Every structure is written in structure tokens, then in C-alpha cells.
Amino acid sequence: MILRDDCTARDLADELWPLRAEFRLNEGEIYLDGNSLGPVCETSFRRVNEVVETEWAKGLVRSWNSAGWMAEPTRLGDRLATLIGAQKGEVLVADTLTFLLAKLIGGALDLVPDRHIVLTDVDNFRSDIYIVEAMAARAGRPMIVKRIDRNTLDAELNEDVALVLLTHVDYRTGEMLDMKAITDKVHRAGGLMLWDFAHSTGAVPLDVEACDVDFAAGCTYKYLNAGPGAPGFMYVRKKWQGVLKNPLPGWLGHARPFDFELDYEAASGMQAWVTSSPSVISLASLDGALDVWDRATMEQVRTKSLALTDLFIELVEDRLAGVFEVVTPRDHAKRGSQVSLGHSDGYGIIQALIERGVIGDYRDPAICRFGFTPLYLRYVDVFDAVERLVEVMSSEMYREPRFAVRNSVT
Ligand SMILES: Cc1ncc(COP(=O)(O)O)c(C=O)c1O
């Protein structure tokens, strides 16, 4: 049996422990939703304040030059590159994830004009499915998008497949796919591979270089803690730069934006993927949040993430045997940094749990999602969260009608 004291001892021995002080967390609350929206870091407060108070308020329009605002998307791309195993000059921070996927899909489809099939996962995040279908419909040639069971990928790959779009860690189940094996298969069939890293960046170690990934995109508001709606990031492998074209060109991706030439000529490198003005304040928040990431390695984060998720699963199985289905794979090689528990009353359970100070979320159908974020989460939080879940289940408070009222965000 696991005791609370055992968890306290593990916290005291935890190398990442000092980083918790960098986050603003509500007293008495256990935040298990950093896989949806990360909490704010002290370093983000400071950096955003500096940008607003000094660069914007005092510097005004001069700050585009004097504060280097124009270079922020590529400078922050270089900072973020280390988290995904990319080189400098391969990552851009801009737009939001769905827009970035649109750009990469559009560019990729133009690159293989003799192929007409796109494969994606029927369980993929809905935005990915909507955008890939919309972009394929505008490809300038007839295309077929197949929503497949990802386990049948081998049978679906052939010489007609232009592009495969998959999400590396499933947003509902938390299952992590084998990025190297899948990318290799797609390449052997002559296709291009685009990965969605929404639930991977800052959650699991990533090595785009070693996995020979062509393109990827992700967001910064989940595990990277850059704030609601903060810009996403995109990765284009060096070998595709200048070859893959931005299908949504804008003035700031032009080689000479302030010459205001009538005809578009792409800038070099990732700058070509910039369409419009950078969101300077949100980028400042990301800049601050990345200061915390500079103090941790992804290996430390992964080790603790697996320990936290193992602990949660073990406690749930021990204290709530037979109550929930553990949907997330137990195999470490297939687990992201969340644990999903299946229950037909999942929505009410999450609402009741939130009232008891444990913040998770709910995804249809019947999935209670809990994100485990090693930079600020303690082992003792996991213990206490399960204690409160036991209370919610044994009191049956989740059955109260008020917990059945659906919010627009679940
Ligand atoms: C897997 C996945 N892909 C895409 C998105 C869409 O992201 P955005 O709203 O930034 O476009 C999300 C959002 O949560 C997601 O979880």
C-alpha cells in the first residue's frame, strides 16, 4: 500500500522540486489540466510586464526595431528547437496550431503533385481532420482524404499516398505513437509525414532529427505554459526549406517586406512561413515560460512524468478497483504525460472533482483526462487527488444534477 509519507519523501528527493516555486498555483488546488492550459510562470509575468511597460508603453512603434520584435518568431523558434530535437533555423513560432497545419498541409500537397491520397487518423483531433480535408479540397487536383484506423496504416500506404497526418500523443487516450517507426514506413512508401505535437511538446522527449520527421506543428499553451491562445510552432526540416512553399504568403514572409513589391518573393529559411505580424505580448509570455524549461532536461521531465502517471494508475487501481477503466496504455513506450479514466458518468465526476479542488477535464465519449506536468506537480498532489476522487465516488456527489449541466468548454 502506498502511503502519503512515501510521496512526501519522493518530493523531497525530486530534482525538479525547486521549479514549482516558479509557478502561480492556487492554494489547496491540485492542477491536473496542464495538458490543456498550463499555469502562469513568474518569469512570464516579468517578461510580459517588461514588454508592456517598457517596450510597448515607452518604445511604441520604435520597438519593432529597438526591441527586435520582428525577429521574435524565429528567435523563439530557436529556443524551442531544443525541446523537439530540431536544429536552429528549423522552427518558427507563429499563428496557432490549426493554421500551421493548414500551411504545412498545403505546402506538402504541392510538393507531390503526382499523388492523390492523404491519410489521417479517424480518432485524430477534429481540427486536424477538418483542416486536412479543407486543404485537400483546395489542392488544385482531385484528392482523397482517408480517415483510417491508425493501426491499419501499413495496409493503407501505397504509391498514391502523398501525406500522412497523425497526432503523436492521442488527446483522448494519451497513447503515444512510435514516431520513428511510422515516419520510416511513410517514407518507404514515398510519402511525406506531418506530426501534430500538441500533446507531446514539453510532455515527452522528442527527436525530430533522429526520427527523420519532415514537418511538425504544435502549441505552446499546454505543457509549455505560454498562456491561453499563445502562438503555436512549426518545424520544417532543413532539407525541405526553400523547396516547400508557404501556401498562405504574407508581407512579413517576403524577402524585402518594406519594399512593398507587388510580386511575392519568399524570405529565406523559416521567415518564409511568417504570414502576418507577430503577437508580441503572447510571445513574451512564451519567452518567460521557456526560462523555466532552460532549467530542466526532457529526460528529467520524462522520468518524473512516468513516475507520476504510474503512481496515479496504481493508486486508482488500489483505491478504486473496478470503478474506472484505465484507458491510457500502461506500457511506458506508449504513454504520453496524461492518464485517461473511462467512466459513463465522467462529465459529472470531473465537475464534482473540480469543486473538490482537483482540476482535470472531460472529453466525449466518457473520458476523464488528467495531465501530469512534472515542473510543478508533486507526488503528494497525486496522492491527494486520488483521495479526493475516492471521496467523490464514495459519496456519489457526482450524481447531483448541477454537475450534469454542460459548460461550453468541458
Ligand atoms: C491534438 C490537437 N491538435 C490541434 C489542436 C488545435 O489547436 P489550436 O486551437 O491551437 O489550433 C488541439 C487543441 O487542443 C489539439 O489538442
CSV table of C-alpha atoms and ligand atoms in Angstrom, one decimal:
chain,number,residue,atom,x,y,z
A,1,MET,CA,0.0,0.0,0.0
A,2,ILE,CA,1.3,3.5,-0.9
A,3,LEU,CA,1.4,6.0,2.0
A,4,ARG,CA,1.2,9.7,1.8
A,5,ASP,CA,4.6,9.9,3.6
A,6,ASP,CA,6.2,7.8,0.9
A,7,CYS,CA,5.0,10.5,-1.6
A,8,THR,CA,6.4,13.3,0.6
A,9,ALA,CA,9.8,11.5,0.7
A,10,ARG,CA,9.8,11.3,-3.1
A,11,ASP,CA,9.1,15.0,-3.3
A,12,LEU,CA,12.0,15.8,-1.1
A,13,ALA,CA,14.3,13.8,-3.3
A,14,ASP,CA,12.9,15.3,-6.5
A,15,GLU,CA,15.5,17.3,-8.6
A,16,LEU,CA,12.7,19.3,-10.3
A,17,TRP,CA,11.3,20.4,-6.9
A,18,PRO,CA,12.7,24.0,-7.0
A,19,LEU,CA,10.9,24.7,-10.2
A,20,ARG,CA,7.5,24.5,-8.6
A,21,ALA,CA,8.1,27.9,-7.0
A,22,GLU,CA,8.2,29.5,-10.5
A,23,PHE,CA,4.5,28.8,-11.0
A,24,ARG,CA,1.5,30.7,-9.6
A,25,LEU,CA,-0.7,27.9,-8.3
A,26,ASN,CA,-3.9,28.3,-6.3
A,27,GLU,CA,-3.5,27.3,-2.6
A,28,GLY,CA,-5.2,24.0,-1.9
A,29,GLU,CA,-5.9,23.3,-5.5
A,30,ILE,CA,-4.3,20.4,-7.5
A,31,TYR,CA,-3.9,21.3,-11.1
A,32,LEU,CA,-4.1,18.2,-13.4
A,33,ASP,CA,-5.0,20.1,-16.6
A,34,GLY,CA,-1.7,21.4,-17.7
A,35,ASN,CA,-2.2,19.2,-20.8
A,36,SER,CA,-5.0,21.7,-21.8
A,37,LEU,CA,-3.8,25.1,-20.4
A,38,GLY,CA,-0.6,25.4,-18.5
A,39,PRO,CA,-0.4,27.7,-15.4
A,40,VAL,CA,1.4,31.0,-15.5
A,41,CYS,CA,5.1,31.2,-14.6
A,42,GLU,CA,6.7,34.1,-12.6
A,43,THR,CA,9.2,34.5,-15.4
A,44,SER,CA,6.3,35.1,-17.9
A,45,PHE,CA,4.8,37.8,-15.6
A,46,ARG,CA,8.1,39.5,-15.5
A,47,ARG,CA,8.8,39.3,-19.3
A,48,VAL,CA,5.2,40.3,-20.3
A,49,ASN,CA,5.5,43.3,-17.8
A,50,GLU,CA,8.7,44.4,-19.4
A,51,VAL,CA,7.3,44.2,-22.9
A,52,VAL,CA,4.2,46.1,-22.0
A,53,GLU,CA,5.7,48.7,-19.6
A,54,THR,CA,8.9,49.4,-21.5
A,55,GLU,CA,8.9,48.1,-25.0
A,56,TRP,CA,5.3,49.0,-25.8
A,57,ALA,CA,4.4,51.9,-23.5
A,58,LYS,CA,7.7,53.8,-23.9
A,59,GLY,CA,9.2,52.4,-27.0
A,60,LEU,CA,6.0,52.4,-29.0
A,61,VAL,CA,6.4,51.7,-32.7
A,62,ARG,CA,10.2,52.1,-32.4
A,63,SER,CA,10.3,48.8,-30.6
A,64,TRP,CA,9.7,46.8,-33.8
A,65,ASN,CA,13.4,47.8,-34.4
A,66,SER,CA,14.9,48.6,-31.0
A,67,ALA,CA,13.3,45.6,-29.1
A,68,GLY,CA,13.7,43.2,-32.0
A,69,TRP,CA,10.0,42.3,-32.2
A,70,MET,CA,10.2,41.2,-35.8
A,71,ALA,CA,12.8,38.6,-35.0
A,72,GLU,CA,10.8,37.0,-32.1
A,73,PRO,CA,9.1,34.3,-34.1
A,74,THR,CA,12.5,32.9,-35.3
A,75,ARG,CA,14.4,33.6,-32.1
A,76,LEU,CA,11.8,31.8,-30.0
A,77,GLY,CA,11.7,29.1,-32.6
A,78,ASP,CA,15.4,28.5,-32.0
A,79,ARG,CA,14.8,28.5,-28.2
A,80,LEU,CA,12.0,25.9,-28.6
A,81,ALA,CA,14.0,23.8,-31.1
A,82,THR,CA,15.9,22.0,-28.3
A,83,LEU,CA,12.7,20.7,-26.9
A,84,ILE,CA,11.9,18.8,-30.1
A,85,GLY,CA,15.4,17.8,-31.2
A,86,ALA,CA,15.5,20.3,-34.0
A,87,GLN,CA,18.4,22.5,-35.2
A,88,LYS,CA,18.4,26.2,-35.0
A,89,GLY,CA,16.7,27.7,-38.1
A,90,GLU,CA,14.1,24.8,-38.3
A,91,VAL,CA,11.4,26.1,-36.0
A,92,LEU,CA,9.1,29.2,-36.2
A,93,VAL,CA,6.7,30.4,-33.5
A,94,ALA,CA,3.6,32.0,-35.1
A,95,ASP,CA,-0.1,31.7,-35.7
A,96,THR,CA,-1.9,28.8,-33.9
A,97,LEU,CA,-1.7,25.1,-34.4
A,98,THR,CA,-4.6,24.6,-36.9
A,99,PHE,CA,-3.3,27.4,-39.1
A,100,LEU,CA,0.2,26.0,-39.0
A,101,LEU,CA,-1.2,22.6,-40.0
A,102,ALA,CA,-3.0,24.3,-42.9
A,103,LYS,CA,0.2,25.9,-44.1
A,104,LEU,CA,2.2,22.7,-43.9
A,105,ILE,CA,-0.5,20.5,-45.5
A,106,GLY,CA,-0.9,23.0,-48.4
A,107,GLY,CA,2.8,23.1,-48.9
A,108,ALA,CA,3.2,19.4,-48.7
A,109,LEU,CA,0.5,18.6,-51.2
A,110,ASP,CA,2.1,20.9,-53.7
A,111,LEU,CA,5.3,19.0,-53.3
A,112,VAL,CA,4.0,15.7,-54.5
A,113,PRO,CA,1.6,16.6,-57.4
A,114,ASP,CA,1.6,13.0,-58.8
A,115,ARG,CA,0.0,11.5,-55.6
A,116,HIS,CA,-3.6,12.0,-54.6
A,117,ILE,CA,-4.3,10.3,-51.2
A,118,VAL,CA,-3.9,11.8,-47.7
A,119,LEU,CA,-4.2,9.6,-44.7
A,120,THR,CA,-5.2,10.7,-41.3
A,121,ASP,CA,-6.5,9.0,-38.1
A,122,VAL,CA,-10.3,8.7,-37.6
A,123,ASP,CA,-9.5,9.4,-33.9
A,124,ASN,CA,-7.4,12.4,-34.7
A,125,PHE,CA,-8.2,15.8,-33.1
A,126,ARG,CA,-11.2,17.1,-35.0
A,127,SER,CA,-9.4,20.3,-36.1
A,128,ASP,CA,-6.7,18.2,-37.8
A,129,ILE,CA,-9.4,16.3,-39.7
A,130,TYR,CA,-11.3,19.4,-40.7
A,131,ILE,CA,-8.3,21.3,-41.9
A,132,VAL,CA,-6.7,18.4,-43.8
A,133,GLU,CA,-10.0,17.9,-45.7
A,134,ALA,CA,-10.4,21.6,-46.4
A,135,MET,CA,-6.8,21.9,-47.7
A,136,ALA,CA,-7.0,18.7,-49.8
A,137,ALA,CA,-10.2,20.1,-51.4
A,138,ARG,CA,-8.2,23.2,-52.4
A,139,ALA,CA,-5.2,21.3,-53.7
A,140,GLY,CA,-5.8,22.2,-57.3
A,141,ARG,CA,-6.3,18.5,-58.2
A,142,PRO,CA,-8.7,15.8,-57.1
A,143,MET,CA,-7.6,14.4,-53.7
A,144,ILE,CA,-8.9,11.8,-51.4
A,145,VAL,CA,-8.6,12.1,-47.6
A,146,LYS,CA,-8.9,8.8,-45.8
A,147,ARG,CA,-9.8,8.7,-42.1
A,148,ILE,CA,-8.3,5.4,-41.2
A,149,ASP,CA,-7.8,3.3,-38.1
A,150,ARG,CA,-4.2,4.2,-37.4
A,151,ASN,CA,-3.5,0.5,-36.7
A,152,THR,CA,-4.2,-0.2,-40.3
A,153,LEU,CA,-1.6,2.2,-41.7
A,154,ASP,CA,0.6,-0.5,-43.2
A,155,ALA,CA,-2.2,-1.7,-45.4
A,156,GLU,CA,-3.2,1.8,-46.5
A,157,LEU,CA,0.3,3.0,-47.5
A,158,ASN,CA,1.0,2.8,-51.3
A,159,GLU,CA,2.5,4.8,-54.1
A,160,ASP,CA,-0.6,7.1,-54.2
A,161,VAL,CA,-0.2,8.4,-50.7
A,162,ALA,CA,1.1,12.0,-50.7
A,163,LEU,CA,0.9,12.8,-47.0
A,164,VAL,CA,0.2,11.2,-43.6
A,165,LEU,CA,-1.0,13.5,-40.8
A,166,LEU,CA,-1.1,12.0,-37.3
A,167,THR,CA,-1.1,13.3,-33.7
A,168,HIS,CA,1.8,11.9,-31.8
A,169,VAL,CA,0.0,11.6,-28.4
A,170,ASP,CA,-3.7,11.0,-28.7
A,171,TYR,CA,-5.6,13.8,-27.0
A,172,ARG,CA,-8.2,11.5,-25.6
A,173,THR,CA,-6.4,8.3,-24.6
A,174,GLY,CA,-2.9,9.6,-24.0
A,175,GLU,CA,-1.5,6.9,-26.2
A,176,MET,CA,1.9,7.8,-27.7
A,177,LEU,CA,2.7,6.5,-31.2
A,178,ASP,CA,6.0,5.3,-32.4
A,179,MET,CA,7.2,8.3,-34.3
A,180,LYS,CA,10.3,6.7,-35.8
A,181,ALA,CA,8.7,3.5,-37.0
A,182,ILE,CA,5.7,5.3,-38.5
A,183,THR,CA,7.8,8.0,-40.2
A,184,ASP,CA,10.1,5.4,-41.7
A,185,LYS,CA,7.1,3.4,-43.1
A,186,VAL,CA,5.6,6.5,-44.7
A,187,HIS,CA,9.0,7.4,-46.2
A,188,ARG,CA,9.5,3.9,-47.6
A,189,ALA,CA,6.1,4.3,-49.4
A,190,GLY,CA,7.4,7.6,-50.8
A,191,GLY,CA,5.0,9.8,-48.8
A,192,LEU,CA,5.6,12.8,-46.5
A,193,MET,CA,4.9,12.8,-42.8
A,194,LEU,CA,3.4,15.6,-40.8
A,195,TRP,CA,3.2,15.2,-37.0
A,196,ASP,CA,0.9,17.1,-34.6
A,197,PHE,CA,2.9,17.6,-31.4
A,198,ALA,CA,0.1,19.3,-29.3
A,199,HIS,CA,0.3,16.8,-26.5
A,200,SER,CA,4.0,15.9,-27.0
A,201,THR,CA,6.0,19.2,-26.7
A,202,GLY,CA,7.1,19.6,-23.1
A,203,ALA,CA,5.4,16.3,-22.3
A,204,VAL,CA,7.7,13.7,-23.8
A,205,PRO,CA,11.2,13.7,-25.2
A,206,LEU,CA,11.1,14.4,-29.0
A,207,ASP,CA,13.9,13.9,-31.6
A,208,VAL,CA,12.7,15.0,-35.0
A,209,GLU,CA,16.2,14.7,-36.3
A,210,ALA,CA,16.6,11.1,-35.3
A,211,CYS,CA,13.1,10.2,-36.4
A,212,ASP,CA,13.7,11.9,-39.8
A,213,VAL,CA,10.5,13.9,-39.4
A,214,ASP,CA,9.6,16.1,-42.4
A,215,PHE,CA,7.2,18.5,-40.8
A,216,ALA,CA,5.6,19.0,-37.4
A,217,ALA,CA,3.5,21.6,-35.6
A,218,GLY,CA,2.4,22.0,-32.0
A,219,CYS,CA,1.1,24.5,-29.5
A,220,THR,CA,2.7,26.4,-26.6
A,221,TYR,CA,-0.3,26.9,-24.3
A,222,LYS,CA,-0.4,23.3,-22.9
A,223,TYR,CA,2.8,21.8,-21.4
A,224,LEU,CA,4.9,24.8,-22.4
A,225,ASN,CA,2.8,27.2,-20.2
A,226,ALA,CA,2.8,30.2,-22.6
A,227,GLY,CA,-0.8,31.2,-21.9
A,228,PRO,CA,-4.3,30.9,-23.5
A,229,GLY,CA,-4.2,31.2,-27.2
A,230,ALA,CA,-0.4,31.7,-27.3
A,231,PRO,CA,1.1,31.2,-30.8
A,232,GLY,CA,2.0,27.7,-32.0
A,233,PHE,CA,5.2,26.5,-33.6
A,234,MET,CA,6.1,24.7,-36.8
A,235,TYR,CA,9.0,22.6,-37.8
A,236,VAL,CA,10.3,22.2,-41.3
A,237,ARG,CA,13.3,20.0,-41.8
A,238,LYS,CA,16.3,21.9,-43.3
A,239,LYS,CA,16.2,19.7,-46.5
A,240,TRP,CA,12.7,21.0,-47.3
A,241,GLN,CA,13.3,24.6,-46.7
A,242,GLY,CA,13.1,26.7,-49.8
A,243,VAL,CA,11.5,23.6,-51.5
A,244,LEU,CA,8.3,23.5,-49.5
A,245,LYS,CA,6.3,26.7,-50.2
A,246,ASN,CA,4.1,28.6,-47.8
A,247,PRO,CA,0.6,28.5,-49.3
A,248,LEU,CA,-0.5,31.5,-47.2
A,249,PRO,CA,2.1,34.1,-48.0
A,250,GLY,CA,2.0,37.5,-46.3
A,251,TRP,CA,4.1,40.6,-46.3
A,252,LEU,CA,6.4,39.6,-43.4
A,253,GLY,CA,7.4,36.4,-45.2
A,254,HIS,CA,8.6,38.4,-48.2
A,255,ALA,CA,12.4,38.7,-48.7
A,256,ARG,CA,12.1,42.6,-48.6
A,257,PRO,CA,8.8,43.4,-46.8
A,258,PHE,CA,9.4,47.1,-46.6
A,259,ASP,CA,10.0,47.4,-50.3
A,260,PHE,CA,6.3,46.6,-50.7
A,261,GLU,CA,6.9,44.9,-54.0
A,262,LEU,CA,3.9,43.7,-56.0
A,263,ASP,CA,5.2,40.2,-56.6
A,264,TYR,CA,5.9,37.8,-53.7
A,265,GLU,CA,9.4,36.6,-53.2
A,266,ALA,CA,9.8,34.3,-50.2
A,267,ALA,CA,12.4,35.2,-47.5
A,268,SER,CA,14.9,32.5,-46.7
A,269,GLY,CA,14.6,29.9,-44.0
A,270,MET,CA,11.7,29.8,-41.6
A,271,GLN,CA,11.0,33.5,-42.1
A,272,ALA,CA,9.2,32.5,-45.3
A,273,TRP,CA,6.5,30.9,-43.1
A,274,VAL,CA,5.6,34.2,-41.4
A,275,THR,CA,2.3,35.5,-42.8
A,276,SER,CA,1.4,38.4,-40.5
A,277,SER,CA,2.5,40.5,-37.6
A,278,PRO,CA,3.8,38.6,-34.5
A,279,SER,CA,1.7,38.5,-31.3
A,280,VAL,CA,4.4,40.2,-29.3
A,281,ILE,CA,2.7,40.0,-25.9
A,282,SER,CA,2.0,36.3,-26.1
A,283,LEU,CA,5.4,35.7,-27.5
A,284,ALA,CA,6.8,37.5,-24.4
A,285,SER,CA,4.8,35.1,-22.2
A,286,LEU,CA,6.4,32.1,-24.0
A,287,ASP,CA,9.8,33.7,-23.7
A,288,GLY,CA,9.4,33.8,-20.0
A,289,ALA,CA,8.0,30.3,-19.8
A,290,LEU,CA,10.9,28.9,-21.7
A,291,ASP,CA,13.3,30.3,-19.0
A,292,VAL,CA,11.8,27.6,-16.7
A,293,TRP,CA,12.4,25.0,-19.3
A,294,ASP,CA,16.0,26.0,-19.5
A,295,ARG,CA,16.4,24.7,-16.0
A,296,ALA,CA,15.1,21.1,-16.7
A,297,THR,CA,16.1,18.4,-19.2
A,298,MET,CA,13.5,16.4,-21.1
A,299,GLU,CA,15.0,13.3,-19.6
A,300,GLN,CA,14.3,14.6,-16.0
A,301,VAL,CA,10.8,15.6,-17.1
A,302,ARG,CA,10.1,12.2,-18.7
A,303,THR,CA,11.4,10.2,-15.7
A,304,LYS,CA,9.2,12.1,-13.3
A,305,SER,CA,6.2,12.1,-15.7
A,306,LEU,CA,6.3,8.3,-15.9
A,307,ALA,CA,6.7,8.1,-12.1
A,308,LEU,CA,3.7,10.4,-11.5
A,309,THR,CA,1.4,8.6,-14.0
A,310,ASP,CA,2.5,5.2,-12.7
A,311,LEU,CA,1.7,6.4,-9.2
A,312,PHE,CA,-1.8,7.7,-10.2
A,313,ILE,CA,-2.7,4.5,-12.0
A,314,GLU,CA,-1.5,2.4,-9.1
A,315,LEU,CA,-3.5,4.4,-6.6
A,316,VAL,CA,-6.6,4.4,-8.7
A,317,GLU,CA,-6.4,0.6,-9.1
A,318,ASP,CA,-5.8,0.2,-5.4
A,319,ARG,CA,-8.4,2.6,-4.1
A,320,LEU,CA,-11.0,2.4,-6.8
A,321,ALA,CA,-10.6,-1.1,-8.1
A,322,GLY,CA,-13.1,-1.8,-10.9
A,323,VAL,CA,-14.6,1.7,-10.8
A,324,PHE,CA,-12.8,3.2,-13.8
A,325,GLU,CA,-11.3,1.8,-17.0
A,326,VAL,CA,-7.7,2.9,-17.3
A,327,VAL,CA,-7.7,3.9,-21.0
A,328,THR,CA,-4.1,5.1,-21.2
A,329,PRO,CA,-1.5,2.4,-22.1
A,330,ARG,CA,0.4,1.0,-19.2
A,331,ASP,CA,3.4,0.4,-21.4
A,332,HIS,CA,5.7,3.3,-20.9
A,333,ALA,CA,6.8,3.3,-24.6
A,334,LYS,CA,3.1,4.1,-25.5
A,335,ARG,CA,2.2,6.6,-22.8
A,336,GLY,CA,2.2,10.4,-23.1
A,337,SER,CA,2.0,12.5,-20.0
A,338,GLN,CA,-1.7,12.1,-19.2
A,339,VAL,CA,-3.9,9.4,-17.8
A,340,SER,CA,-7.4,9.0,-19.0
A,341,LEU,CA,-10.0,7.2,-17.0
A,342,GLY,CA,-13.1,5.9,-18.7
A,343,HIS,CA,-16.5,6.2,-16.8
A,344,SER,CA,-20.0,6.6,-18.2
A,345,ASP,CA,-20.6,9.5,-15.6
A,346,GLY,CA,-17.2,11.1,-16.5
A,347,TYR,CA,-18.6,14.6,-17.0
A,348,GLY,CA,-20.2,14.8,-13.6
A,349,ILE,CA,-17.2,13.2,-11.9
A,350,ILE,CA,-14.9,15.8,-13.3
A,351,GLN,CA,-17.3,18.7,-12.3
A,352,ALA,CA,-17.6,17.3,-8.8
A,353,LEU,CA,-13.8,16.8,-8.6
A,354,ILE,CA,-13.2,20.4,-9.7
A,355,GLU,CA,-15.5,21.5,-6.8
A,356,ARG,CA,-13.2,19.5,-4.5
A,357,GLY,CA,-10.2,21.3,-5.8
A,358,VAL,CA,-8.8,18.9,-8.3
A,359,ILE,CA,-8.8,20.3,-11.8
A,360,GLY,CA,-9.0,17.8,-14.7
A,361,ASP,CA,-11.2,17.8,-17.8
A,362,TYR,CA,-13.6,15.7,-19.7
A,363,ARG,CA,-13.7,14.5,-23.3
A,364,ASP,CA,-16.5,12.8,-25.0
A,365,PRO,CA,-17.2,9.9,-25.0
A,366,ALA,CA,-16.8,9.1,-21.3
A,367,ILE,CA,-13.2,10.1,-20.7
A,368,CYS,CA,-11.9,11.9,-17.6
A,369,ARG,CA,-8.5,13.4,-18.5
A,370,PHE,CA,-5.7,14.1,-16.1
A,371,GLY,CA,-2.5,15.8,-17.2
A,372,PHE,CA,0.8,15.2,-15.3
A,373,THR,CA,3.2,18.1,-15.5
A,374,PRO,CA,6.5,17.4,-13.7
A,375,LEU,CA,7.7,21.0,-13.5
A,376,TYR,CA,5.2,21.9,-10.7
A,377,LEU,CA,3.3,18.7,-9.7
A,378,ARG,CA,4.3,16.9,-6.6
A,379,TYR,CA,3.9,13.2,-5.8
A,380,VAL,CA,1.8,14.2,-2.8
A,381,ASP,CA,-0.6,16.0,-5.1
A,382,VAL,CA,-1.2,12.8,-7.0
A,383,PHE,CA,-1.9,11.1,-3.7
A,384,ASP,CA,-4.3,13.8,-2.5
A,385,ALA,CA,-6.0,13.9,-5.9
A,386,VAL,CA,-6.8,10.2,-5.7
A,387,GLU,CA,-8.1,10.7,-2.1
A,388,ARG,CA,-10.5,13.4,-3.4
A,389,LEU,CA,-11.5,11.2,-6.3
A,390,VAL,CA,-12.3,8.4,-3.8
A,391,GLU,CA,-14.5,10.9,-1.8
A,392,VAL,CA,-16.3,12.0,-5.0
A,393,MET,CA,-17.0,8.3,-5.9
A,394,SER,CA,-18.0,7.0,-2.5
A,395,SER,CA,-20.3,9.9,-1.7
A,396,GLU,CA,-21.8,9.7,-5.2
A,397,MET,CA,-21.8,13.6,-5.2
A,398,TYR,CA,-21.1,13.4,-8.9
A,399,ARG,CA,-24.7,12.3,-9.4
A,400,GLU,CA,-26.1,15.7,-8.3
A,401,PRO,CA,-28.0,17.3,-11.2
A,402,ARG,CA,-25.9,20.5,-11.0
A,403,PHE,CA,-22.9,18.5,-12.1
A,404,ALA,CA,-24.7,17.3,-15.3
A,405,VAL,CA,-25.1,20.9,-16.6
A,406,ARG,CA,-22.7,21.1,-19.6
A,407,ASN,CA,-20.3,24.0,-19.9
A,408,SER,CA,-19.3,25.0,-23.4
A,409,VAL,CA,-15.7,24.0,-22.6
A,410,THR,CA,-15.7,20.6,-21.0
B,1,LIG,C1,-4.1,17.4,-30.9
B,1,LIG,C2,-4.6,18.8,-31.1
B,1,LIG,N1,-4.5,19.3,-32.4
B,1,LIG,C3,-4.9,20.5,-32.7
B,1,LIG,C4,-5.4,21.4,-31.7
B,1,LIG,C5,-5.9,22.7,-32.1
B,1,LIG,O1,-5.1,23.7,-31.6
B,1,LIG,P1,-5.4,25.3,-31.9
B,1,LIG,O2,-6.7,25.6,-31.2
B,1,LIG,O3,-4.2,26.0,-31.3
B,1,LIG,O4,-5.5,25.5,-33.4
B,1,LIG,C6,-5.5,20.9,-30.4
B,1,LIG,C7,-6.1,21.7,-29.3
B,1,LIG,O5,-6.2,21.4,-28.2
B,1,LIG,C8,-5.1,19.6,-30.1
B,1,LIG,O6,-5.2,19.1,-28.9
